[in-house]
XYZ file of C-alpha atoms in Angstrom:
122
model
C -66.540 228.694 19.594
C -69.146 225.981 20.049
C -70.997 226.041 23.347
C -72.507 223.011 25.013
C -75.947 222.873 26.609
C -75.844 222.080 30.261
C -77.236 218.776 31.537
C -80.544 220.228 32.689
C -81.274 221.799 29.301
C -80.427 218.551 27.490
C -82.676 216.537 29.817
C -85.534 219.007 29.342
C -85.185 218.765 25.546
C -85.258 214.956 25.739
C -88.288 215.100 28.007
C -90.116 217.442 25.619
C -89.522 214.989 22.764
C -90.781 212.108 24.902
C -93.871 214.023 26.013
C -94.751 214.751 22.386
C -95.221 210.994 21.927
C -96.365 209.874 25.384
C -99.645 210.855 26.998
C -101.613 209.322 29.837
C -105.323 208.566 29.668
C -107.839 207.422 32.245
C -107.480 203.819 31.030
C -103.677 203.962 30.791
C -102.192 206.822 32.840
C -98.581 207.981 32.684
C -96.035 206.973 35.341
C -93.771 210.036 35.463
C -90.398 209.891 37.204
C -88.293 212.812 38.406
C -84.901 212.402 40.005
C -83.002 215.110 41.858
C -79.653 214.843 43.601
C -81.295 214.103 46.944
C -84.722 212.581 46.197
C -86.791 210.636 43.661
C -90.433 211.281 42.820
C -93.007 209.167 40.969
C -96.514 210.182 39.901
C -99.297 208.395 38.049
C -100.955 211.087 35.932
C -104.106 211.273 33.800
C -103.124 213.888 31.212
C -106.620 214.221 29.732
C -108.118 215.279 33.073
C -104.834 216.942 34.140
C -104.855 215.155 37.498
C -102.301 213.270 39.528
C -103.976 210.019 40.518
C -101.241 208.550 42.740
C -97.836 209.735 43.880
C -94.902 208.650 46.022
C -91.544 210.195 46.814
C -88.658 210.028 49.225
C -89.716 213.378 50.707
C -92.667 211.761 52.511
C -92.189 211.406 56.251
C -92.929 207.667 56.482
C -90.709 206.893 53.472
C -87.817 208.868 54.970
C -88.232 206.956 58.218
C -88.077 203.602 56.413
C -84.909 204.494 54.476
C -81.383 205.199 55.623
C -80.635 207.434 52.599
C -83.071 209.042 50.145
C -80.681 209.266 47.191
C -79.794 205.613 46.582
C -80.914 202.928 44.158
C -82.577 201.126 47.077
C -84.620 204.245 47.851
C -85.723 204.425 44.219
C -86.807 200.780 44.317
C -88.764 201.444 47.513
C -90.588 204.365 45.871
C -91.330 202.221 42.791
C -92.847 199.517 44.958
C -94.855 202.081 46.937
C -96.264 203.897 43.887
C -97.233 200.552 42.320
C -99.076 199.438 45.455
C -100.916 202.754 45.646
C -101.821 202.560 41.955
C -103.124 199.008 42.314
C -105.210 200.109 45.317
C -106.661 202.868 43.104
C -107.556 200.291 40.433
C -104.747 201.153 37.999
C -102.960 198.169 36.487
C -101.497 199.443 33.188
C -99.417 202.603 32.790
C -97.202 204.302 30.229
C -93.680 204.856 31.577
C -92.265 208.388 31.292
C -88.608 208.435 32.309
C -88.571 212.246 32.276
C -85.615 212.584 29.932
C -83.371 210.655 32.312
C -81.279 207.731 31.078
C -82.912 204.359 31.849
C -80.294 203.091 34.264
C -79.535 203.242 37.949
C -82.296 204.858 40.015
C -84.797 205.248 37.159
C -84.404 201.599 36.131
C -84.635 200.437 39.756
C -87.892 202.342 40.231
C -89.344 200.868 37.031
C -88.322 197.294 37.861
C -89.738 197.554 41.389
C -93.036 198.885 40.017
C -93.189 195.971 37.566
C -92.485 193.426 40.317
C -95.231 194.986 42.452
C -97.773 194.413 39.672
C -97.867 197.411 37.320
C -97.774 196.615 33.616
C -95.794 198.750 31.171
C-alpha cells in the first residue's frame, strides 16, 4: 500500500528545496514567512551573519490590539505592511522572498503584496 506524506512533511520538503536556492545576504536579506493556523510571522534575515534583522507577527501585543482576528488575510496584509515599514526604517529596501514552502496564495500572497506596496522590492 502506498502511504502519503502529511501536509507538514510535504511543506518542509518544499521549503528545504527552496532554501537550497535562496539565501539572504547583508545587501539583500531574506523575507521569510511562516503561517500557522492562528498566526502569521514574517522575518527579514541575514543568513551570512545568521541574524534576524527585522520581524513582525500577529502574536505581538500591539498587532493583536489593532486586529479583530489574527488568522485572516487582512491580518497577513497588516503584518506585511508592518515588516516592510520596519525594514525600511532599518535601511533595507531589497529582499529575497522565502514563502516557506507554502503555496503563494491567500495569506502568503497578501503579506507579500502588502510588503511590496509599503516599499520593499522583491
